[in-house]
Amino acid sequence: MDRDSEHVVHVPAGPVTLEGNLSLPPDARGLVLFAHGSGSSRHSPRNRYVAGRLNEANLATFLVDLLTAEEERIDQVTAELRFNIGLLADRLVGVTDWLGASPDTSGLRLGYFGASTGAGAALVAAAERPDQAAAVVSRGGRPDLAALALPRVRAPTLLVVGGADTQVIALNRSALAALRSEKELAIVPGATHLFEEPGALDEVADLATQWFLRHLISDRSASTP
């Protein structure tokens, strides 16, 4: 996976500064912002793998830590901040606004890729920024945590769940019923919550790539040689 175009950036989000890895292919035709899940970070090997696959499809990616280093240390002990969907969504909105104002990324349509609790934060952010969020993909996510925000989401939303992750399947079906946008539930047969089975994460990456290419590339950019 070529990471030559990846660099670390610092993003102001309210009273804190967040750190993230931006990968910007030369011919990027869309941008995917990752929202990580419970106890994870921008260094998650699963999300980095999916991001690499998106880069290969000429989609830029931004893997950002929504908690500061000090907050991460607190959360490792208390596990309280990883479920603070309001806080995580506010940080995600701040990053979204920053990307929309940055010369390097302002011209790219934006999608969210949320994992676990990060999916709930991504859907709340999509509801808060309906003119900026063009697509959402959830991997083994908790979209139900977006609660009352779900009917306000306008972005086409794909929920991907492992076939053996039965409790999370039920939560995703509930969230799917509440969504009013274009929506789809994809179940990866035999996969558990972390998609560690052979080929499972490849299936996630394929589904995500197809969804983002479909919804992030405008008619104008799609016709550009």
PDB file of C-alpha atoms in Angstrom:
ATOM      1  CA  MET A   1       0.000   0.000   0.000  1.00  0.00           C
ATOM      2  CA  ASP A   2       1.586   3.248  -1.134  1.00  0.00           C
ATOM      3  CA  ARG A   3       1.635   5.859   1.634  1.00  0.00           C
ATOM      4  CA  ASP A   4       3.969   8.304  -0.096  1.00  0.00           C
ATOM      5  CA  SER A   5       1.202  10.907  -0.299  1.00  0.00           C
ATOM      6  CA  GLU A   6       0.228  10.588   3.383  1.00  0.00           C
ATOM      7  CA  HIS A   7       1.145  13.308   5.849  1.00  0.00           C
ATOM      8  CA  VAL A   8       0.213  14.272   9.403  1.00  0.00           C
ATOM      9  CA  VAL A   9      -1.933  17.360   9.857  1.00  0.00           C
ATOM     10  CA  HIS A  10      -3.238  19.166  12.925  1.00  0.00           C
ATOM     11  CA  VAL A  11      -6.822  20.379  12.935  1.00  0.00           C
ATOM     12  CA  PRO A  12      -8.313  22.899  15.372  1.00  0.00           C
ATOM     13  CA  ALA A  13     -11.684  21.678  16.659  1.00  0.00           C
ATOM     14  CA  GLY A  14     -13.136  23.981  19.271  1.00  0.00           C
ATOM     15  CA  PRO A  15     -10.806  24.182  22.288  1.00  0.00           C
ATOM     16  CA  VAL A  16      -8.585  21.285  21.178  1.00  0.00           C
ATOM     17  CA  THR A  17      -6.275  20.378  18.316  1.00  0.00           C
ATOM     18  CA  LEU A  18      -6.717  16.979  16.697  1.00  0.00           C
ATOM     19  CA  GLU A  19      -4.101  14.980  14.828  1.00  0.00           C
ATOM     20  CA  GLY A  20      -4.787  13.024  11.668  1.00  0.00           C
ATOM     21  CA  ASN A  21      -3.231  11.359   8.628  1.00  0.00           C
ATOM     22  CA  LEU A  22      -4.281  12.817   5.291  1.00  0.00           C
ATOM     23  CA  SER A  23      -3.643  10.777   2.163  1.00  0.00           C
ATOM     24  CA  LEU A  24      -4.273  12.742  -1.005  1.00  0.00           C
ATOM     25  CA  PRO A  25      -3.773  10.886  -4.300  1.00  0.00           C
ATOM     26  CA  PRO A  26      -2.732  13.205  -7.162  1.00  0.00           C
ATOM     27  CA  ASP A  27      -6.011  12.650  -9.010  1.00  0.00           C
ATOM     28  CA  ALA A  28      -8.293  12.455  -5.963  1.00  0.00           C
ATOM     29  CA  ARG A  29     -11.970  12.557  -6.929  1.00  0.00           C
ATOM     30  CA  GLY A  30     -13.515  12.414  -3.478  1.00  0.00           C
ATOM     31  CA  LEU A  31     -12.571  12.463   0.194  1.00  0.00           C
ATOM     32  CA  VAL A  32     -13.443   9.988   2.957  1.00  0.00           C
ATOM     33  CA  LEU A  33     -13.205  11.075   6.603  1.00  0.00           C
ATOM     34  CA  PHE A  34     -12.801   8.178   9.059  1.00  0.00           C
ATOM     35  CA  ALA A  35     -14.479   8.139  12.466  1.00  0.00           C
ATOM     36  CA  HIS A  36     -12.902   5.440  14.633  1.00  0.00           C
ATOM     37  CA  GLY A  37     -14.654   3.208  17.099  1.00  0.00           C
ATOM     38  CA  SER A  38     -14.423   2.276  20.740  1.00  0.00           C
ATOM     39  CA  GLY A  39     -10.867   2.350  22.023  1.00  0.00           C
ATOM     40  CA  SER A  40      -9.411   2.649  18.523  1.00  0.00           C
ATOM     41  CA  SER A  41      -7.363   5.335  16.794  1.00  0.00           C
ATOM     42  CA  ARG A  42      -6.233   6.523  13.391  1.00  0.00           C
ATOM     43  CA  HIS A  43      -3.625   3.751  13.525  1.00  0.00           C
ATOM     44  CA  SER A  44      -6.282   1.018  13.410  1.00  0.00           C
ATOM     45  CA  PRO A  45      -4.927  -1.591  10.951  1.00  0.00           C
ATOM     46  CA  ARG A  46      -8.442  -2.385   9.726  1.00  0.00           C
ATOM     47  CA  ASN A  47      -9.308   1.211   8.911  1.00  0.00           C
ATOM     48  CA  ARG A  48      -5.879   1.835   7.424  1.00  0.00           C
ATOM     49  CA  TYR A  49      -6.378  -1.155   5.168  1.00  0.00           C
ATOM     50  CA  VAL A  50      -9.748   0.154   3.977  1.00  0.00           C
ATOM     51  CA  ALA A  51      -8.233   3.616   3.517  1.00  0.00           C
ATOM     52  CA  GLY A  52      -5.470   2.154   1.350  1.00  0.00           C
ATOM     53  CA  ARG A  53      -8.036   0.466  -0.843  1.00  0.00           C
ATOM     54  CA  LEU A  54      -9.915   3.751  -1.202  1.00  0.00           C
ATOM     55  CA  ASN A  55      -6.661   5.511  -2.140  1.00  0.00           C
ATOM     56  CA  GLU A  56      -6.140   2.947  -4.892  1.00  0.00           C
ATOM     57  CA  ALA A  57      -9.527   4.040  -6.256  1.00  0.00           C
ATOM     58  CA  ASN A  58      -8.325   7.688  -6.332  1.00  0.00           C
ATOM     59  CA  LEU A  59     -10.232   8.676  -3.192  1.00  0.00           C
ATOM     60  CA  ALA A  60      -8.467  10.818  -0.612  1.00  0.00           C
ATOM     61  CA  THR A  61      -8.695   9.691   3.019  1.00  0.00           C
ATOM     62  CA  PHE A  62      -8.355  11.429   6.363  1.00  0.00           C
ATOM     63  CA  LEU A  63      -7.889   9.230   9.425  1.00  0.00           C
ATOM     64  CA  VAL A  64      -8.193  11.487  12.461  1.00  0.00           C
ATOM     65  CA  ASP A  65      -8.127  10.921  16.201  1.00  0.00           C
ATOM     66  CA  LEU A  66     -11.277  12.531  17.592  1.00  0.00           C
ATOM     67  CA  LEU A  67      -9.798  12.490  21.105  1.00  0.00           C
ATOM     68  CA  THR A  68      -6.585  14.199  22.183  1.00  0.00           C
ATOM     69  CA  ALA A  69      -3.708  12.155  23.594  1.00  0.00           C
ATOM     70  CA  GLU A  70      -4.684  13.146  27.141  1.00  0.00           C
ATOM     71  CA  GLU A  71      -8.328  12.272  26.525  1.00  0.00           C
ATOM     72  CA  GLU A  72      -7.241   8.898  25.123  1.00  0.00           C
ATOM     73  CA  ARG A  73      -5.335   8.189  28.343  1.00  0.00           C
ATOM     74  CA  ILE A  74      -8.423   9.020  30.409  1.00  0.00           C
ATOM     75  CA  ASP A  75     -10.646   6.943  28.153  1.00  0.00           C
ATOM     76  CA  GLN A  76      -8.375   3.910  28.451  1.00  0.00           C
ATOM     77  CA  VAL A  77      -9.244   3.878  32.159  1.00  0.00           C
ATOM     78  CA  THR A  78     -12.860   5.073  32.189  1.00  0.00           C
ATOM     79  CA  ALA A  79     -14.130   4.168  28.660  1.00  0.00           C
ATOM     80  CA  GLU A  80     -16.471   7.138  29.011  1.00  0.00           C
ATOM     81  CA  LEU A  81     -15.437   9.366  26.120  1.00  0.00           C
ATOM     82  CA  ARG A  82     -15.670   6.703  23.397  1.00  0.00           C
ATOM     83  CA  PHE A  83     -19.434   6.575  23.985  1.00  0.00           C
ATOM     84  CA  ASN A  84     -19.865  10.356  24.139  1.00  0.00           C
ATOM     85  CA  ILE A  85     -21.449  10.555  20.702  1.00  0.00           C
ATOM     86  CA  GLY A  86     -22.247  14.248  21.053  1.00  0.00           C
ATOM     87  CA  LEU A  87     -18.607  15.106  21.735  1.00  0.00           C
ATOM     88  CA  LEU A  88     -17.295  12.885  18.941  1.00  0.00           C
ATOM     89  CA  ALA A  89     -19.832  14.265  16.462  1.00  0.00           C
ATOM     90  CA  ASP A  90     -18.949  17.854  17.386  1.00  0.00           C
ATOM     91  CA  ARG A  91     -15.272  17.082  16.746  1.00  0.00           C
ATOM     92  CA  LEU A  92     -16.178  15.440  13.438  1.00  0.00           C
ATOM     93  CA  VAL A  93     -18.178  18.517  12.395  1.00  0.00           C
ATOM     94  CA  GLY A  94     -15.163  20.682  13.250  1.00  0.00           C
ATOM     95  CA  VAL A  95     -12.909  18.518  11.084  1.00  0.00           C
ATOM     96  CA  THR A  96     -15.508  18.581   8.298  1.00  0.00           C
ATOM     97  CA  ASP A  97     -15.568  22.382   8.333  1.00  0.00           C
ATOM     98  CA  TRP A  98     -11.759  22.506   8.316  1.00  0.00           C
ATOM     99  CA  LEU A  99     -11.562  20.176   5.308  1.00  0.00           C
ATOM    100  CA  GLY A 100     -14.182  22.268   3.537  1.00  0.00           C
ATOM    101  CA  ALA A 101     -12.043  25.368   4.009  1.00  0.00           C
ATOM    102  CA  SER A 102      -8.654  23.829   3.208  1.00  0.00           C
ATOM    103  CA  PRO A 103      -7.387  24.540  -0.330  1.00  0.00           C
ATOM    104  CA  ASP A 104      -6.200  20.933  -0.694  1.00  0.00           C
ATOM    105  CA  THR A 105      -9.577  19.357   0.027  1.00  0.00           C
ATOM    106  CA  SER A 106     -12.280  21.987  -0.399  1.00  0.00           C
ATOM    107  CA  GLY A 107     -13.078  20.893  -3.955  1.00  0.00           C
ATOM    108  CA  LEU A 108     -13.690  17.250  -3.035  1.00  0.00           C
ATOM    109  CA  ARG A 109     -17.055  15.782  -2.117  1.00  0.00           C
ATOM    110  CA  LEU A 110     -16.964  14.327   1.380  1.00  0.00           C
ATOM    111  CA  GLY A 111     -18.024  10.977   2.775  1.00  0.00           C
ATOM    112  CA  TYR A 112     -17.796   9.479   6.262  1.00  0.00           C
ATOM    113  CA  PHE A 113     -16.536   5.990   7.121  1.00  0.00           C
ATOM    114  CA  GLY A 114     -17.547   5.142  10.681  1.00  0.00           C
ATOM    115  CA  ALA A 115     -16.544   2.056  12.680  1.00  0.00           C
ATOM    116  CA  SER A 116     -18.256   0.866  15.856  1.00  0.00           C
ATOM    117  CA  THR A 117     -19.298   3.911  17.930  1.00  0.00           C
ATOM    118  CA  GLY A 118     -17.685   6.137  15.302  1.00  0.00           C
ATOM    119  CA  ALA A 119     -20.576   5.269  12.989  1.00  0.00           C
ATOM    120  CA  GLY A 120     -23.003   6.924  15.391  1.00  0.00           C
ATOM    121  CA  ALA A 121     -20.860  10.063  15.466  1.00  0.00           C
ATOM    122  CA  ALA A 122     -20.578  10.060  11.664  1.00  0.00           C
ATOM    123  CA  LEU A 123     -24.352   9.946  11.214  1.00  0.00           C
ATOM    124  CA  VAL A 124     -24.906  12.766  13.712  1.00  0.00           C
ATOM    125  CA  ALA A 125     -22.296  14.833  11.843  1.00  0.00           C
ATOM    126  CA  ALA A 126     -23.977  14.008   8.527  1.00  0.00           C
ATOM    127  CA  ALA A 127     -27.263  15.276   9.939  1.00  0.00           C
ATOM    128  CA  GLU A 128     -25.543  18.471  11.135  1.00  0.00           C
ATOM    129  CA  ARG A 129     -23.788  19.090   7.813  1.00  0.00           C
ATOM    130  CA  PRO A 130     -26.274  17.870   5.174  1.00  0.00           C
ATOM    131  CA  ASP A 131     -24.776  20.051   2.443  1.00  0.00           C
ATOM    132  CA  GLN A 132     -21.278  18.665   2.989  1.00  0.00           C
ATOM    133  CA  ALA A 133     -21.837  14.985   3.776  1.00  0.00           C
ATOM    134  CA  ALA A 134     -22.427  13.185   0.481  1.00  0.00           C
ATOM    135  CA  ALA A 135     -22.241   9.559   1.706  1.00  0.00           C
ATOM    136  CA  VAL A 136     -21.817   7.450   4.843  1.00  0.00           C
ATOM    137  CA  VAL A 137     -20.489   3.911   5.288  1.00  0.00           C
ATOM    138  CA  SER A 138     -20.666   2.122   8.641  1.00  0.00           C
ATOM    139  CA  ARG A 139     -18.426  -0.903   9.393  1.00  0.00           C
ATOM    140  CA  GLY A 140     -19.665  -3.058  12.256  1.00  0.00           C
ATOM    141  CA  GLY A 141     -21.098   0.190  13.525  1.00  0.00           C
ATOM    142  CA  ARG A 142     -23.527   1.441  16.117  1.00  0.00           C
ATOM    143  CA  PRO A 143     -25.721   3.715  13.979  1.00  0.00           C
ATOM    144  CA  ASP A 144     -28.435   3.323  16.606  1.00  0.00           C
ATOM    145  CA  LEU A 145     -26.365   5.642  18.822  1.00  0.00           C
ATOM    146  CA  ALA A 146     -27.232   8.493  16.434  1.00  0.00           C
ATOM    147  CA  ALA A 147     -30.800   8.125  17.735  1.00  0.00           C
ATOM    148  CA  LEU A 148     -32.938  11.174  16.905  1.00  0.00           C
ATOM    149  CA  ALA A 149     -30.460  12.387  14.274  1.00  0.00           C
ATOM    150  CA  LEU A 150     -31.165   9.431  11.965  1.00  0.00           C
ATOM    151  CA  PRO A 151     -34.319  10.801  10.289  1.00  0.00           C
ATOM    152  CA  ARG A 152     -32.417  14.033   9.505  1.00  0.00           C
ATOM    153  CA  VAL A 153     -29.585  12.300   7.621  1.00  0.00           C
ATOM    154  CA  ARG A 154     -29.783  13.077   3.910  1.00  0.00           C
ATOM    155  CA  ALA A 155     -26.564  11.325   2.854  1.00  0.00           C
ATOM    156  CA  PRO A 156     -26.901   7.892   1.207  1.00  0.00           C
ATOM    157  CA  THR A 157     -25.930   5.435   3.944  1.00  0.00           C
ATOM    158  CA  LEU A 158     -24.506   1.912   3.719  1.00  0.00           C
ATOM    159  CA  LEU A 159     -24.469  -0.217   6.873  1.00  0.00           C
ATOM    160  CA  VAL A 160     -22.035  -3.172   6.712  1.00  0.00           C
ATOM    161  CA  VAL A 161     -22.301  -5.836   9.408  1.00  0.00           C
ATOM    162  CA  GLY A 162     -20.755  -9.262   9.919  1.00  0.00           C
ATOM    163  CA  GLY A 163     -23.166 -12.165   9.536  1.00  0.00           C
ATOM    164  CA  ALA A 164     -22.080 -13.644  12.876  1.00  0.00           C
ATOM    165  CA  ASP A 165     -22.421 -10.309  14.699  1.00  0.00           C
ATOM    166  CA  THR A 166     -26.065 -10.992  15.543  1.00  0.00           C
ATOM    167  CA  GLN A 167     -26.633  -8.340  18.215  1.00  0.00           C
ATOM    168  CA  VAL A 168     -25.157  -5.603  16.041  1.00  0.00           C
ATOM    169  CA  ILE A 169     -27.240  -6.792  13.061  1.00  0.00           C
ATOM    170  CA  ALA A 170     -30.374  -6.169  15.128  1.00  0.00           C
ATOM    171  CA  LEU A 171     -29.188  -2.684  16.112  1.00  0.00           C
ATOM    172  CA  ASN A 172     -28.394  -1.877  12.477  1.00  0.00           C
ATOM    173  CA  ARG A 173     -31.816  -3.047  11.306  1.00  0.00           C
ATOM    174  CA  SER A 174     -33.396  -0.720  13.847  1.00  0.00           C
ATOM    175  CA  ALA A 175     -31.268   2.207  12.643  1.00  0.00           C
ATOM    176  CA  LEU A 176     -31.988   1.364   9.008  1.00  0.00           C
ATOM    177  CA  ALA A 177     -35.715   1.681   9.665  1.00  0.00           C
ATOM    178  CA  ALA A 178     -35.193   5.171  11.128  1.00  0.00           C
ATOM    179  CA  LEU A 179     -33.133   6.481   8.200  1.00  0.00           C
ATOM    180  CA  ARG A 180     -35.027   8.462   5.540  1.00  0.00           C
ATOM    181  CA  SER A 181     -32.173   8.785   3.036  1.00  0.00           C
ATOM    182  CA  GLU A 182     -31.084   6.282   0.402  1.00  0.00           C
ATOM    183  CA  LYS A 183     -29.965   3.338   2.517  1.00  0.00           C
ATOM    184  CA  GLU A 184     -28.738  -0.240   2.357  1.00  0.00           C
ATOM    185  CA  LEU A 185     -27.763  -2.973   4.808  1.00  0.00           C
ATOM    186  CA  ALA A 186     -24.999  -5.333   3.634  1.00  0.00           C
ATOM    187  CA  ILE A 187     -24.249  -8.450   5.671  1.00  0.00           C
ATOM    188  CA  VAL A 188     -20.875 -10.142   5.158  1.00  0.00           C
ATOM    189  CA  PRO A 189     -21.522 -13.890   5.593  1.00  0.00           C
ATOM    190  CA  GLY A 190     -19.710 -15.538   8.508  1.00  0.00           C
ATOM    191  CA  ALA A 191     -17.894 -12.387   9.604  1.00  0.00           C
ATOM    192  CA  THR A 192     -17.627 -11.406  13.266  1.00  0.00           C
ATOM    193  CA  HIS A 193     -17.535  -7.874  14.678  1.00  0.00           C
ATOM    194  CA  LEU A 194     -13.944  -7.064  13.662  1.00  0.00           C
ATOM    195  CA  PHE A 195     -14.119  -8.779  10.247  1.00  0.00           C
ATOM    196  CA  GLU A 196     -11.020 -10.820  11.057  1.00  0.00           C
ATOM    197  CA  GLU A 197     -12.046 -13.831   8.969  1.00  0.00           C
ATOM    198  CA  PRO A 198     -10.202 -14.435   5.656  1.00  0.00           C
ATOM    199  CA  GLY A 199     -11.631 -12.192   2.955  1.00  0.00           C
ATOM    200  CA  ALA A 200     -14.083 -10.412   5.261  1.00  0.00           C
ATOM    201  CA  LEU A 201     -12.263  -7.080   5.367  1.00  0.00           C
ATOM    202  CA  ASP A 202     -11.723  -7.260   1.594  1.00  0.00           C
ATOM    203  CA  GLU A 203     -15.487  -7.479   1.224  1.00  0.00           C
ATOM    204  CA  VAL A 204     -15.915  -4.427   3.445  1.00  0.00           C
ATOM    205  CA  ALA A 205     -13.359  -2.503   1.384  1.00  0.00           C
ATOM    206  CA  ASP A 206     -15.057  -3.501  -1.869  1.00  0.00           C
ATOM    207  CA  LEU A 207     -18.497  -2.434  -0.609  1.00  0.00           C
ATOM    208  CA  ALA A 208     -17.181   0.867   0.755  1.00  0.00           C
ATOM    209  CA  THR A 209     -15.244   1.684  -2.409  1.00  0.00           C
ATOM    210  CA  GLN A 210     -18.254   1.030  -4.620  1.00  0.00           C
ATOM    211  CA  TRP A 211     -20.526   3.121  -2.393  1.00  0.00           C
ATOM    212  CA  PHE A 212     -18.179   6.092  -2.225  1.00  0.00           C
ATOM    213  CA  LEU A 213     -17.360   6.043  -5.935  1.00  0.00           C
ATOM    214  CA  ARG A 214     -21.069   5.993  -6.671  1.00  0.00           C
ATOM    215  CA  HIS A 215     -21.928   8.925  -4.421  1.00  0.00           C
ATOM    216  CA  LEU A 216     -18.816  11.109  -4.193  1.00  0.00           C
ATOM    217  CA  ILE A 217     -17.884  11.460  -7.850  1.00  0.00           C
ATOM    218  CA  SER A 218     -19.991  14.144  -9.503  1.00  0.00           C
ATOM    219  CA  ASP A 219     -21.143  13.860 -13.102  1.00  0.00           C
ATOM    220  CA  ARG A 220     -18.572  16.452 -14.081  1.00  0.00           C
ATOM    221  CA  SER A 221     -15.629  14.691 -12.435  1.00  0.00           C
ATOM    222  CA  ALA A 222     -16.784  11.274 -13.618  1.00  0.00           C
ATOM    223  CA  SER A 223     -16.549  12.442 -17.225  1.00  0.00           C
ATOM    224  CA  THR A 224     -13.113  13.987 -16.787  1.00  0.00           C
ATOM    225  CA  PRO A 225     -10.387  11.919 -18.497  1.00  0.00           C
TER     226      PRO A 225
END
